[in-house]
Short mmCIF file of C-alpha atoms in Angstrom, two decimals:
data_model
loop_
_atom_site.label_atom_id
_atom_site.label_comp_id
_atom_site.label_asym_id
_atom_site.label_seq_id
_atom_site.Cartn_x
_atom_site.Cartn_y
_atom_site.Cartn_z
CA UNK A 1 -74.52 -14.55 -101.81
CA UNK A 2 -71.92 -14.37 -104.55
CA UNK A 3 -70.20 -17.47 -103.15
CA UNK A 4 -73.54 -19.31 -103.10
CA UNK A 5 -74.43 -18.48 -106.71
CA UNK A 6 -70.93 -19.06 -108.07
CA UNK A 7 -70.60 -22.50 -106.49
CA UNK A 8 -73.72 -24.09 -108.04
CA UNK A 9 -73.42 -25.94 -111.39
CA UNK A 10 -76.20 -24.03 -113.10
CA UNK A 11 -75.66 -25.63 -116.49
CA UNK A 12 -76.57 -29.20 -115.45
CA UNK A 13 -79.37 -27.79 -113.26
CA UNK A 14 -81.00 -26.17 -116.30
CA UNK A 15 -81.11 -29.58 -117.99
CA UNK A 16 -81.96 -31.81 -115.02
CA UNK A 17 -84.74 -29.61 -113.59
CA UNK A 18 -87.13 -29.81 -116.57
CA UNK A 19 -86.17 -33.45 -117.20
CA UNK A 20 -87.04 -34.39 -113.62
CA UNK A 21 -90.18 -32.27 -113.75
CA UNK A 22 -91.30 -33.96 -116.95
CA UNK A 23 -90.86 -37.42 -115.42
CA UNK A 24 -92.77 -36.31 -112.31
CA UNK A 25 -95.63 -34.95 -114.45
CA UNK A 26 -95.77 -38.25 -116.35
CA UNK A 27 -95.89 -40.33 -113.16
CA UNK A 28 -98.32 -37.99 -111.33
CA UNK A 29 -100.74 -36.73 -114.01
CA UNK A 30 -103.23 -35.45 -111.43
CA UNK A 31 -100.62 -32.97 -110.17
CA UNK A 32 -99.10 -32.20 -113.58
CA UNK A 33 -100.20 -28.54 -113.69
CA UNK A 34 -98.76 -27.69 -110.29
CA UNK A 35 -95.55 -29.65 -110.83
CA UNK A 36 -95.10 -28.24 -114.34
CA UNK A 37 -95.56 -24.61 -113.33
CA UNK A 38 -93.25 -25.05 -110.34
CA UNK A 39 -90.58 -26.65 -112.55
CA UNK A 40 -90.71 -23.81 -115.08
CA UNK A 41 -90.43 -21.25 -112.26
CA UNK A 42 -87.35 -23.05 -110.90
CA UNK A 43 -85.82 -23.09 -114.38
CA UNK A 44 -86.26 -19.31 -114.49
CA UNK A 45 -84.41 -18.98 -111.18
CA UNK A 46 -81.62 -21.21 -112.49
CA UNK A 47 -81.24 -18.95 -115.55
CA UNK A 48 -80.91 -15.98 -113.19
CA UNK A 49 -78.25 -17.89 -111.24
CA UNK A 50 -76.32 -18.64 -114.43
CA UNK A 51 -76.57 -14.98 -115.43
CA UNK A 52 -75.17 -13.91 -112.06
CA UNK A 53 -72.33 -16.38 -112.52
CA UNK A 54 -71.53 -15.10 -116.01
CA UNK A 55 -71.51 -11.49 -114.82
CA UNK A 56 -69.03 -12.32 -112.08
CA UNK A 57 -66.80 -14.91 -113.75
CA UNK A 58 -67.23 -14.54 -117.50
CA UNK A 59 -67.81 -17.48 -119.84
CA UNK A 60 -69.28 -20.57 -118.13
CA UNK A 61 -67.74 -23.99 -118.82
CA UNK A 62 -68.59 -27.34 -117.29
CA UNK A 63 -67.09 -30.70 -118.27
CA UNK A 64 -69.74 -33.35 -117.62
CA UNK A 65 -68.27 -36.13 -115.47
CA UNK A 66 -64.93 -34.34 -115.43
CA UNK A 67 -64.08 -35.40 -119.00
CA UNK A 68 -62.91 -32.51 -121.15
CA UNK A 69 -63.36 -32.20 -124.92
CA UNK A 70 -62.85 -33.87 -127.29
CA UNK A 71 -63.52 -37.09 -125.28
CA UNK A 72 -66.15 -35.72 -122.93
CA UNK A 73 -69.28 -33.59 -123.15
CA UNK A 74 -68.71 -29.95 -122.34
CA UNK A 75 -71.41 -27.44 -121.47
CA UNK A 76 -70.62 -23.81 -122.22
CA UNK A 77 -72.44 -20.49 -122.00
CA UNK A 78 -71.64 -16.92 -122.96
CA UNK A 79 -73.79 -13.84 -123.52
CA UNK A 80 -75.51 -15.27 -126.57
CA UNK A 81 -76.36 -18.51 -124.75
CA UNK A 82 -77.66 -16.53 -121.79
CA UNK A 83 -79.88 -14.49 -124.11
CA UNK A 84 -81.46 -17.64 -125.55
CA UNK A 85 -81.87 -19.26 -122.14
CA UNK A 86 -83.50 -16.13 -120.72
CA UNK A 87 -85.81 -15.91 -123.74
CA UNK A 88 -86.78 -19.57 -123.25
CA UNK A 89 -87.42 -19.08 -119.53
CA UNK A 90 -89.60 -15.99 -120.03
CA UNK A 91 -91.66 -17.41 -122.87
CA UNK A 92 -91.80 -20.77 -121.10
CA UNK A 93 -93.27 -19.26 -117.95
CA UNK A 94 -95.88 -17.29 -119.90
CA UNK A 95 -96.90 -20.35 -121.93
CA UNK A 96 -97.01 -22.52 -118.80
CA UNK A 97 -99.22 -20.05 -116.94
CA UNK A 98 -101.50 -19.93 -119.97
CA UNK A 99 -101.61 -23.73 -120.28
CA UNK A 100 -102.92 -24.15 -116.72
CA UNK A 101 -106.20 -22.63 -117.88
CA UNK A 102 -106.23 -23.72 -121.52
CA UNK A 103 -106.08 -27.52 -121.43
CA UNK A 104 -108.69 -29.94 -120.18
CA UNK A 105 -107.37 -32.50 -117.65
CA UNK A 106 -106.98 -35.26 -120.27
CA UNK A 107 -104.90 -33.04 -122.59
CA UNK A 108 -103.05 -31.49 -119.68
CA UNK A 109 -101.65 -34.83 -118.57
CA UNK A 110 -100.13 -35.25 -122.05
CA UNK A 111 -99.03 -31.65 -122.51
CA UNK A 112 -96.85 -31.18 -119.44
CA UNK A 113 -94.41 -34.10 -119.84
CA UNK A 114 -93.90 -33.24 -123.54
CA UNK A 115 -93.51 -29.52 -122.86
CA UNK A 116 -90.95 -30.08 -120.10
CA UNK A 117 -89.02 -32.50 -122.33
CA UNK A 118 -88.95 -29.79 -124.98
CA UNK A 119 -87.77 -27.25 -122.40
CA UNK A 120 -85.02 -29.64 -121.27
CA UNK A 121 -83.89 -30.14 -124.88
CA UNK A 122 -83.88 -26.40 -125.59
CA UNK A 123 -81.76 -25.64 -122.52
CA UNK A 124 -79.35 -28.45 -123.39
CA UNK A 125 -79.07 -27.17 -126.96
CA UNK A 126 -78.22 -23.63 -125.87
CA UNK A 127 -75.55 -25.01 -123.51
CA UNK A 128 -73.99 -27.51 -125.93
CA UNK A 129 -70.41 -26.97 -127.03
CA UNK A 130 -70.02 -29.52 -129.82
CA UNK A 131 -71.80 -30.39 -133.04
CA UNK A 132 -72.96 -33.89 -132.12
CA UNK A 133 -74.62 -32.79 -128.89
CA UNK A 134 -76.27 -30.00 -130.86
CA UNK A 135 -77.64 -32.68 -133.20
CA UNK A 136 -78.96 -34.83 -130.34
CA UNK A 137 -80.67 -31.91 -128.63
CA UNK A 138 -82.04 -30.59 -131.93
CA UNK A 139 -83.61 -34.01 -132.60
CA UNK A 140 -85.19 -34.01 -129.14
CA UNK A 141 -86.54 -30.52 -129.75
CA UNK A 142 -88.04 -31.58 -133.09
CA UNK A 143 -89.64 -34.80 -131.84
CA UNK A 144 -91.15 -33.16 -128.76
CA UNK A 145 -92.46 -30.28 -130.89
CA UNK A 146 -94.05 -32.69 -133.38
CA UNK A 147 -95.79 -34.57 -130.57
CA UNK A 148 -97.09 -31.29 -129.14
CA UNK A 149 -98.33 -30.23 -132.58
CA UNK A 150 -100.45 -33.39 -132.79
CA UNK A 151 -101.79 -32.92 -129.25
CA UNK A 152 -105.13 -31.49 -130.40
CA UNK A 153 -106.02 -34.68 -132.27
CA UNK A 154 -108.08 -34.89 -135.41
CA UNK A 155 -107.25 -35.08 -139.10
CA UNK A 156 -105.83 -31.57 -139.54
CA UNK A 157 -103.60 -31.85 -136.47
CA UNK A 158 -102.16 -35.18 -137.60
CA UNK A 159 -101.55 -33.94 -141.15
CA UNK A 160 -99.81 -30.79 -139.87
CA UNK A 161 -97.72 -32.80 -137.42
CA UNK A 162 -96.76 -35.39 -140.04
CA UNK A 163 -95.69 -32.69 -142.49
CA UNK A 164 -93.64 -31.07 -139.73
CA UNK A 165 -92.12 -34.47 -138.81
CA UNK A 166 -90.99 -35.17 -142.37
CA UNK A 167 -89.53 -31.67 -142.71
CA UNK A 168 -87.64 -31.84 -139.41
CA UNK A 169 -86.28 -35.33 -140.16
CA UNK A 170 -85.03 -34.21 -143.56
CA UNK A 171 -83.37 -31.20 -141.96
CA UNK A 172 -81.77 -33.42 -139.31
CA UNK A 173 -80.48 -35.83 -141.94
CA UNK A 174 -78.79 -33.04 -143.89
CA UNK A 175 -77.30 -31.63 -140.69
CA UNK A 176 -76.01 -35.04 -139.57
CA UNK A 177 -74.38 -35.68 -142.96
CA UNK A 178 -72.61 -32.35 -142.61
CA UNK A 179 -71.41 -33.23 -139.10
CA UNK A 180 -70.11 -36.60 -140.31
CA UNK A 181 -68.16 -34.96 -143.13
CA UNK A 182 -66.80 -32.36 -140.74
CA UNK A 183 -65.58 -35.03 -138.31
CA UNK A 184 -64.04 -37.04 -141.14
CA UNK A 185 -62.23 -34.02 -142.52
CA UNK A 186 -61.06 -32.33 -139.31
CA UNK A 187 -61.15 -35.01 -136.59
CA UNK A 188 -63.38 -33.31 -134.02
CA UNK A 189 -66.90 -32.03 -133.43
CA UNK A 190 -65.93 -29.55 -130.70
CA UNK A 191 -66.73 -26.01 -131.80
CA UNK A 192 -63.69 -24.44 -130.16
CA UNK A 193 -61.33 -26.91 -131.83
CA UNK A 194 -63.10 -26.66 -135.19
CA UNK A 195 -62.73 -22.88 -135.15
CA UNK A 196 -58.94 -23.45 -135.21
CA UNK A 197 -58.85 -26.30 -137.75
CA UNK A 198 -61.43 -25.56 -140.45
CA UNK A 199 -59.95 -23.95 -143.57
CA UNK A 200 -61.45 -23.32 -147.03
CA UNK A 201 -61.62 -26.69 -148.80
CA UNK A 202 -64.10 -28.83 -150.77
CA UNK A 203 -65.00 -30.70 -147.57
CA UNK A 204 -65.68 -27.47 -145.71
CA UNK A 205 -67.85 -26.14 -148.55
CA UNK A 206 -69.84 -29.37 -148.73
CA UNK A 207 -70.39 -29.19 -144.96
CA UNK A 208 -71.50 -25.58 -145.28
CA UNK A 209 -74.09 -26.50 -147.90
CA UNK A 210 -75.48 -29.53 -146.07
CA UNK A 211 -75.72 -27.95 -142.63
CA UNK A 212 -77.13 -24.67 -143.89
CA UNK A 213 -79.80 -26.46 -145.97
CA UNK A 214 -80.86 -28.60 -143.00
CA UNK A 215 -81.01 -25.70 -140.54
CA UNK A 216 -82.77 -23.34 -142.94
CA UNK A 217 -85.47 -25.98 -143.37
CA UNK A 218 -85.89 -26.24 -139.61
CA UNK A 219 -85.92 -22.43 -139.30
CA UNK A 220 -88.73 -22.25 -141.89
CA UNK A 221 -86.92 -19.62 -143.91
CA UNK A 222 -88.60 -18.79 -147.24
CA UNK A 223 -89.03 -20.80 -149.46
CA UNK A 224 -88.61 -23.72 -147.01
CA UNK A 225 -91.50 -22.61 -144.82
CA UNK A 226 -94.14 -24.92 -146.33
CA UNK A 227 -94.54 -26.97 -143.14
CA UNK A 228 -94.99 -24.06 -140.73
CA UNK A 229 -98.48 -22.60 -141.45
CA UNK A 230 -100.29 -25.99 -141.38
CA UNK A 231 -98.55 -26.91 -138.12
CA UNK A 232 -99.59 -23.60 -136.53
CA UNK A 233 -103.15 -23.77 -137.83
CA UNK A 234 -103.88 -27.11 -136.17
CA UNK A 235 -101.77 -26.87 -133.00
CA UNK A 236 -103.11 -25.66 -129.63
CA UNK A 237 -102.38 -22.00 -128.93
CA UNK A 238 -99.63 -22.64 -126.31
CA UNK A 239 -97.90 -25.02 -128.71
CA UNK A 240 -98.06 -22.49 -131.56
CA UNK A 241 -96.49 -19.93 -129.24
CA UNK A 242 -93.63 -22.29 -128.37
CA UNK A 243 -93.07 -23.29 -132.01
CA UNK A 244 -92.83 -19.73 -133.24
CA UNK A 245 -91.02 -18.16 -130.31
CA UNK A 246 -88.56 -20.91 -129.33
CA UNK A 247 -88.34 -23.95 -131.61
CA UNK A 248 -87.51 -21.97 -134.75
CA UNK A 249 -84.92 -19.98 -132.80
CA UNK A 250 -83.14 -23.19 -131.77
CA UNK A 251 -82.22 -24.02 -135.37
CA UNK A 252 -81.34 -20.39 -136.04
CA UNK A 253 -79.10 -20.35 -132.95
CA UNK A 254 -77.15 -23.39 -134.20
CA UNK A 255 -76.67 -21.80 -137.61
CA UNK A 256 -75.46 -18.59 -135.99
CA UNK A 257 -73.07 -20.45 -133.69
CA UNK A 258 -71.57 -22.40 -136.58
CA UNK A 259 -71.33 -19.24 -138.63
CA UNK A 260 -69.45 -17.38 -135.93
CA UNK A 261 -67.18 -20.32 -135.13
CA UNK A 262 -66.32 -21.94 -138.47
CA UNK A 263 -68.32 -20.76 -141.49
CA UNK A 264 -67.64 -17.02 -141.62
CA UNK A 265 -64.20 -17.47 -143.21
CA UNK A 266 -65.27 -20.02 -145.85
CA UNK A 267 -68.66 -18.66 -146.92
CA UNK A 268 -67.96 -16.05 -149.57
CA UNK A 269 -71.22 -15.28 -151.36
CA UNK A 270 -73.47 -17.09 -148.87
CA UNK A 271 -74.24 -13.88 -146.99
CA UNK A 272 -75.78 -12.44 -150.16
CA UNK A 273 -77.94 -15.56 -150.49
CA UNK A 274 -79.09 -15.23 -146.88
CA UNK A 275 -79.95 -11.60 -147.49
CA UNK A 276 -81.94 -12.54 -150.60
CA UNK A 277 -83.84 -15.30 -148.79
CA UNK A 278 -84.50 -12.96 -145.86
CA UNK A 279 -85.88 -10.35 -148.24
CA UNK A 280 -88.12 -12.95 -149.86
CA UNK A 281 -89.35 -14.08 -146.44
CA UNK A 282 -90.25 -10.54 -145.35
CA UNK A 283 -92.15 -9.68 -148.53
CA UNK A 284 -93.79 -13.06 -149.20
CA UNK A 285 -94.71 -13.73 -145.56
CA UNK A 286 -96.19 -10.25 -145.12
CA UNK A 287 -98.24 -10.45 -148.32
CA UNK A 288 -99.53 -13.89 -147.39
CA UNK A 289 -100.46 -12.62 -143.92
CA UNK A 290 -102.51 -9.87 -145.53
CA UNK A 291 -104.45 -12.45 -147.57
CA UNK A 292 -105.46 -14.68 -144.66
CA UNK A 293 -109.00 -14.88 -143.33
CA UNK A 294 -108.01 -16.94 -140.25
CA UNK A 295 -106.22 -15.30 -137.35
CA UNK A 296 -103.78 -18.14 -136.56
CA UNK A 297 -102.69 -18.43 -140.18
CA UNK A 298 -102.14 -14.67 -140.30
CA UNK A 299 -99.90 -14.84 -137.24
CA UNK A 300 -98.12 -17.90 -138.71
CA UNK A 301 -97.26 -16.10 -141.95
CA UNK A 302 -96.19 -13.12 -139.87
CA UNK A 303 -93.65 -15.48 -138.27
CA UNK A 304 -92.35 -16.39 -141.74
CA UNK A 305 -91.88 -12.68 -142.44
CA UNK A 306 -90.23 -11.81 -139.14
CA UNK A 307 -87.71 -14.68 -139.41
CA UNK A 308 -86.50 -12.96 -142.58
CA UNK A 309 -85.23 -9.96 -140.59
CA UNK A 310 -82.84 -12.20 -138.66
CA UNK A 311 -81.12 -13.23 -141.90
CA UNK A 312 -80.65 -9.63 -143.03
CA UNK A 313 -77.99 -9.41 -140.31
CA UNK A 314 -75.69 -11.76 -142.25
CA UNK A 315 -74.92 -9.53 -145.27
CA UNK A 316 -74.81 -6.45 -143.04
CA UNK A 317 -72.44 -8.01 -140.48
CA UNK A 318 -69.60 -8.16 -143.01
CA UNK A 319 -69.23 -4.40 -142.90
CA UNK A 320 -70.69 -3.42 -139.53
CA UNK A 321 -70.78 -6.59 -137.49
CA UNK A 322 -71.40 -5.28 -133.98
CA UNK A 323 -74.46 -3.27 -135.04
CA UNK A 324 -75.93 -5.98 -137.27
CA UNK A 325 -75.44 -8.80 -134.74
CA UNK A 326 -76.86 -6.62 -131.95
CA UNK A 327 -79.89 -5.96 -134.15
CA UNK A 328 -80.30 -9.69 -134.74
CA UNK A 329 -80.17 -10.44 -131.00
CA UNK A 330 -82.67 -7.70 -130.19
CA UNK A 331 -85.04 -8.86 -132.92
CA UNK A 332 -84.85 -12.52 -131.89
CA UNK A 333 -85.62 -11.72 -128.25
CA UNK A 334 -88.43 -9.23 -128.88
CA UNK A 335 -89.93 -11.41 -131.63
CA UNK A 336 -90.10 -14.38 -129.26
CA UNK A 337 -92.05 -12.39 -126.67
CA UNK A 338 -94.29 -10.62 -129.18
CA UNK A 339 -95.11 -13.70 -131.23
CA UNK A 340 -95.84 -15.76 -128.11
CA UNK A 341 -98.21 -12.97 -127.01
CA UNK A 342 -99.92 -12.94 -130.42
CA UNK A 343 -100.56 -16.67 -130.45
CA UNK A 344 -101.76 -16.65 -126.86
CA UNK A 345 -104.08 -13.72 -127.64
CA UNK A 346 -105.33 -15.57 -130.72
CA UNK A 347 -105.96 -18.60 -128.52
CA UNK A 348 -108.03 -16.45 -126.17
CA UNK A 349 -110.14 -15.20 -129.08
CA UNK A 350 -110.70 -18.76 -130.31
CA UNK A 351 -111.51 -19.91 -126.77
CA UNK A 352 -113.97 -17.02 -126.44
CA UNK A 353 -115.72 -17.21 -129.81
CA UNK A 354 -115.12 -20.80 -130.92
CA UNK A 355 -113.41 -19.75 -134.19
CA UNK A 356 -110.57 -17.59 -135.53
CA UNK A 357 -112.28 -15.93 -138.50
CA UNK A 358 -110.90 -12.41 -138.59
CA UNK A 359 -114.10 -10.92 -140.01
CA UNK A 360 -116.19 -12.39 -137.13
CA UNK A 361 -114.13 -11.45 -134.08
CA UNK A 362 -117.21 -9.68 -132.61
CA UNK A 363 -116.29 -6.78 -130.30
CA UNK A 364 -113.25 -8.38 -128.71
CA UNK A 365 -112.06 -4.99 -127.44
CA UNK A 366 -115.17 -4.56 -125.32
CA UNK A 367 -115.38 -8.15 -124.15
CA UNK A 368 -111.70 -9.13 -123.86
CA UNK A 369 -109.85 -5.83 -123.34
CA UNK A 370 -106.71 -7.48 -121.94
CA UNK A 371 -106.49 -9.85 -124.90
CA UNK A 372 -107.04 -7.08 -127.43
CA UNK A 373 -104.45 -4.94 -125.64
CA UNK A 374 -101.95 -7.80 -125.66
CA UNK A 375 -102.40 -8.31 -129.42
CA UNK A 376 -102.00 -4.57 -130.03
CA UNK A 377 -98.87 -4.28 -127.86
CA UNK A 378 -97.32 -7.32 -129.54
CA UNK A 379 -98.15 -5.69 -132.87
CA UNK A 380 -96.24 -2.57 -131.83
CA UNK A 381 -93.07 -4.67 -131.54
CA UNK A 382 -93.73 -6.68 -134.72
CA UNK A 383 -94.25 -3.49 -136.73
CA UNK A 384 -91.16 -1.93 -135.15
CA UNK A 385 -92.72 1.10 -133.48
CA UNK A 386 -90.95 2.87 -130.59
CA UNK A 387 -90.28 2.22 -127.78
CA UNK A 388 -90.48 -1.55 -128.29
CA UNK A 389 -87.68 -4.07 -128.62
CA UNK A 390 -88.69 -4.58 -132.24
CA UNK A 391 -88.03 -0.90 -132.89
CA UNK A 392 -84.54 -1.11 -131.37
CA UNK A 393 -83.68 -4.14 -133.48
CA UNK A 394 -84.99 -2.68 -136.75
CA UNK A 395 -83.39 0.68 -136.03
CA UNK A 396 -80.00 -1.01 -135.60
CA UNK A 397 -80.56 -2.94 -138.85
CA UNK A 398 -81.44 0.31 -140.63
CA UNK A 399 -78.36 1.99 -139.17
CA UNK A 400 -76.12 -0.79 -140.49
CA UNK A 401 -77.80 -0.75 -143.91
CA UNK A 402 -77.58 3.05 -144.23
CA UNK A 403 -73.93 3.09 -143.17
CA UNK A 404 -73.07 0.54 -145.86
CA UNK A 405 -75.25 2.15 -148.52
CA UNK A 406 -77.49 -0.92 -148.81
CA UNK A 407 -80.55 0.98 -149.99
CA UNK A 408 -82.20 -2.23 -151.16
CA UNK A 409 -82.23 -3.57 -147.60
CA UNK A 410 -83.34 -0.19 -146.26
CA UNK A 411 -86.35 -0.37 -148.57
CA UNK A 412 -87.13 -3.96 -147.54
CA UNK A 413 -87.00 -3.13 -143.81
CA UNK A 414 -89.28 -0.12 -144.22
CA UNK A 415 -91.71 -1.89 -146.56
CA UNK A 416 -91.85 -4.88 -144.22
CA UNK A 417 -92.85 -2.57 -141.37
CA UNK A 418 -95.63 -1.02 -143.45
CA UNK A 419 -96.98 -4.42 -144.48
CA UNK A 420 -96.88 -5.58 -140.86
CA UNK A 421 -98.84 -2.49 -139.85
CA UNK A 422 -101.43 -3.30 -142.53
CA UNK A 423 -102.18 -6.82 -141.29
CA UNK A 424 -102.01 -5.88 -137.60
CA UNK A 425 -104.43 -2.95 -138.11
CA UNK A 426 -106.70 -5.22 -140.15
CA UNK A 427 -107.07 -7.54 -137.17
CA UNK A 428 -107.46 -4.71 -134.66
CA UNK A 429 -110.12 -3.04 -136.81
CA UNK A 430 -112.26 -6.17 -136.65
CA UNK A 431 -111.94 -6.40 -132.87
CA UNK A 432 -114.02 -3.21 -132.55
CA UNK A 433 -116.89 -4.30 -134.80
CA UNK A 434 -119.88 -6.57 -134.23
CA UNK A 435 -119.87 -9.88 -136.09
CA UNK A 436 -122.69 -10.51 -138.60
CA UNK A 437 -123.49 -13.88 -137.02
CA UNK A 438 -124.36 -14.41 -133.37
CA UNK A 439 -122.59 -16.92 -131.15
CA UNK A 440 -122.41 -17.89 -127.51
CA UNK A 441 -119.12 -16.63 -126.05
CA UNK A 442 -117.20 -18.65 -123.50
CA UNK A 443 -115.58 -16.97 -120.50
CA UNK A 444 -111.77 -16.86 -120.79
CA UNK A 445 -109.83 -17.48 -117.53
CA UNK A 446 -108.06 -14.37 -116.29
CA UNK A 447 -104.67 -16.08 -116.13
CA UNK A 448 -104.85 -16.83 -119.85
CA UNK A 449 -105.47 -13.17 -120.62
CA UNK A 450 -102.75 -11.98 -118.26
CA UNK A 451 -100.23 -14.45 -119.69
CA UNK A 452 -100.70 -12.91 -123.15
CA UNK A 453 -100.48 -9.38 -121.74
CA UNK A 454 -97.29 -10.10 -119.80
CA UNK A 455 -95.58 -11.45 -122.91
CA UNK A 456 -96.67 -8.43 -124.96
CA UNK A 457 -95.61 -5.99 -122.26
CA UNK A 458 -92.21 -7.71 -122.11
CA UNK A 459 -91.74 -7.23 -125.86
CA UNK A 460 -92.28 -3.48 -125.38
CA UNK A 461 -90.35 -3.09 -122.11
CA UNK A 462 -87.20 -4.72 -123.53
CA UNK A 463 -86.94 -1.61 -125.72
CA UNK A 464 -86.11 0.43 -122.61
CA UNK A 465 -83.23 -1.87 -121.62
CA UNK A 466 -80.80 -1.32 -124.47
CA UNK A 467 -77.65 -0.80 -122.38
CA UNK A 468 -77.99 -3.75 -119.96
CA UNK A 469 -79.30 -5.93 -122.82
CA UNK A 470 -76.26 -5.29 -125.01
CA UNK A 471 -73.92 -5.61 -122.02
CA UNK A 472 -75.27 -9.07 -121.22
CA UNK A 473 -74.99 -10.19 -124.85
CA UNK A 474 -71.35 -9.07 -124.90
CA UNK A 475 -70.25 -11.52 -122.16
CA UNK A 476 -67.55 -13.69 -123.68
CA UNK A 477 -67.54 -11.66 -126.91
CA UNK A 478 -69.73 -14.17 -128.85
CA UNK A 479 -69.76 -11.98 -131.98
CA UNK A 480 -65.98 -11.56 -131.99
CA UNK A 481 -66.14 -7.79 -131.71
CA UNK A 482 -62.76 -7.96 -130.02
CA UNK A 483 -61.47 -10.64 -132.36
CA UNK A 484 -61.86 -13.44 -129.83
CA UNK A 485 -62.78 -16.91 -131.05
CA UNK A 486 -65.03 -19.12 -128.85
#
C-alpha cells in the first residue's frame, strides 16, 4: 500500500481532477451534479494520498515536464500546503453536497463548471512554488469567484460581483507589479531561490509594499474589506461559504508564504502594522455584525472580524513564533469549517423562510433543528469556546500574547470573543421566537441541513486533534522552527 501511494504523482492529480471534472460538467450539464460531487470526492482522496506521501517521505516536490526551477514549473507541498489542501477538500465536499439540493437545474449547470475551476485553481495555488504561478492561480481564483458571485442574477448580484471584480483586479495589479520588480532586482521568481537572494534594499521594500497592499485587499482585511459584505449579501449561500472559507484564505496563504520565505528579514515595523489592522478588523467587524438586521450580512462582517485574528500572529511570531504560527494555522482551519457552516445554515434559513431578517426567523429551532444546531456549533468555534478548534487557536494566541506581555492584544482577543458571543446569541435568541408576520415555509432538503451540520461538527472536532494537527503542520518545517528555509 505504501508503494502504491508513494508512486502516484498526487500534485498534478489534485489539479487535473477538478479541471477534467469541470470540463465534463460543462459538456454534460444534465449530469453535472453527479459528476461534480464525484470529482470533489476524488479530490478528497487525492489529498489523503498526498498526506500519506508527505508523512512517509517528507516535503513533496514535482517538476512539471521534468524541467526544474528556474526554467520549469515546480509543484511543492509541505505541512502548511497540506493543511490548506485538506481544508479546501473538506469545505469543498460540504459545499458540493449542499449545492446538489440548493440549485435549480438551470443554475446548477452553470455552478458546477465554475466551482470545479475554482477548486482546480485553489489546489494549484497551494501547490505552486514560484511567484508567477501564484499570480496565475490567484487570478483564476478571483475570476471564478467573481463569476460565482454573479450566479444569482439580478441588480444586487451584478453590483456586488462588479465591486468584487474591480477590487480583485486592483489587488492583482499591485501584486504583479511587485513580482515584476522582484524579478528585475533578483533574477528569479522561485521562492526557494528568492529566500537566498533577497536582502534589505529599496527594491525589496517597494516589493514588500506593493505585494502586501494587493494581498491585503484580496484578503479583505480592515479597512480594505469594502467589497466583501455586498458580495456575500447577493451571492448564493454555497458561494458565500466558499468565498469566506477558501477564497480569502488563498490570498492570506500567499502573503504568509512570502513572509516566511523572503519578507520576514526586511519587514521591520510591518508586523506592528499588521497587528494594528488585525485589531481594527476584530473590533470594527464585530461591532458592525452586531448592528446588522440581515443574517448574511451579520455572518459577512463576522468574517471581517475573524480574519483579523490571523494577522495578530504576525507581531506575536517575532517573540514566540511556533506558538503564534500554530495559533494562526488552527484558526484558519477551524474558521473555514465554522464559517462555511454558518453560511450554509443561513442559506437553509433563507430557503425555509424566503428571507434572512434576523428578527423574523420564526421558530427555526423547532422547525429546522439540524440547521439551528449547526449555526450554534459553528458559533462555539467562532466565539472560541472549548473544546472547539477556535478555542485552541485563540488559546495559543493568548498564550503567546501573555508570554510577551502584550496586554493590548490580550484585551483585543478577549473582547473580540465577547462581541462574537453577543452577535451569535442574538441570532440564536431569535431562532426560538415566533415571527410577527406569517409566511409559508418551504421544506429544506435533508442533505442541505446535514452538510451544514457536518461542517460545524468538524469545526468543533478539530479541537480534539491538537497533537496530530500540529504534527501534520510541522512536515517540512514551514514556519522555520528548526531554522530551515523552504
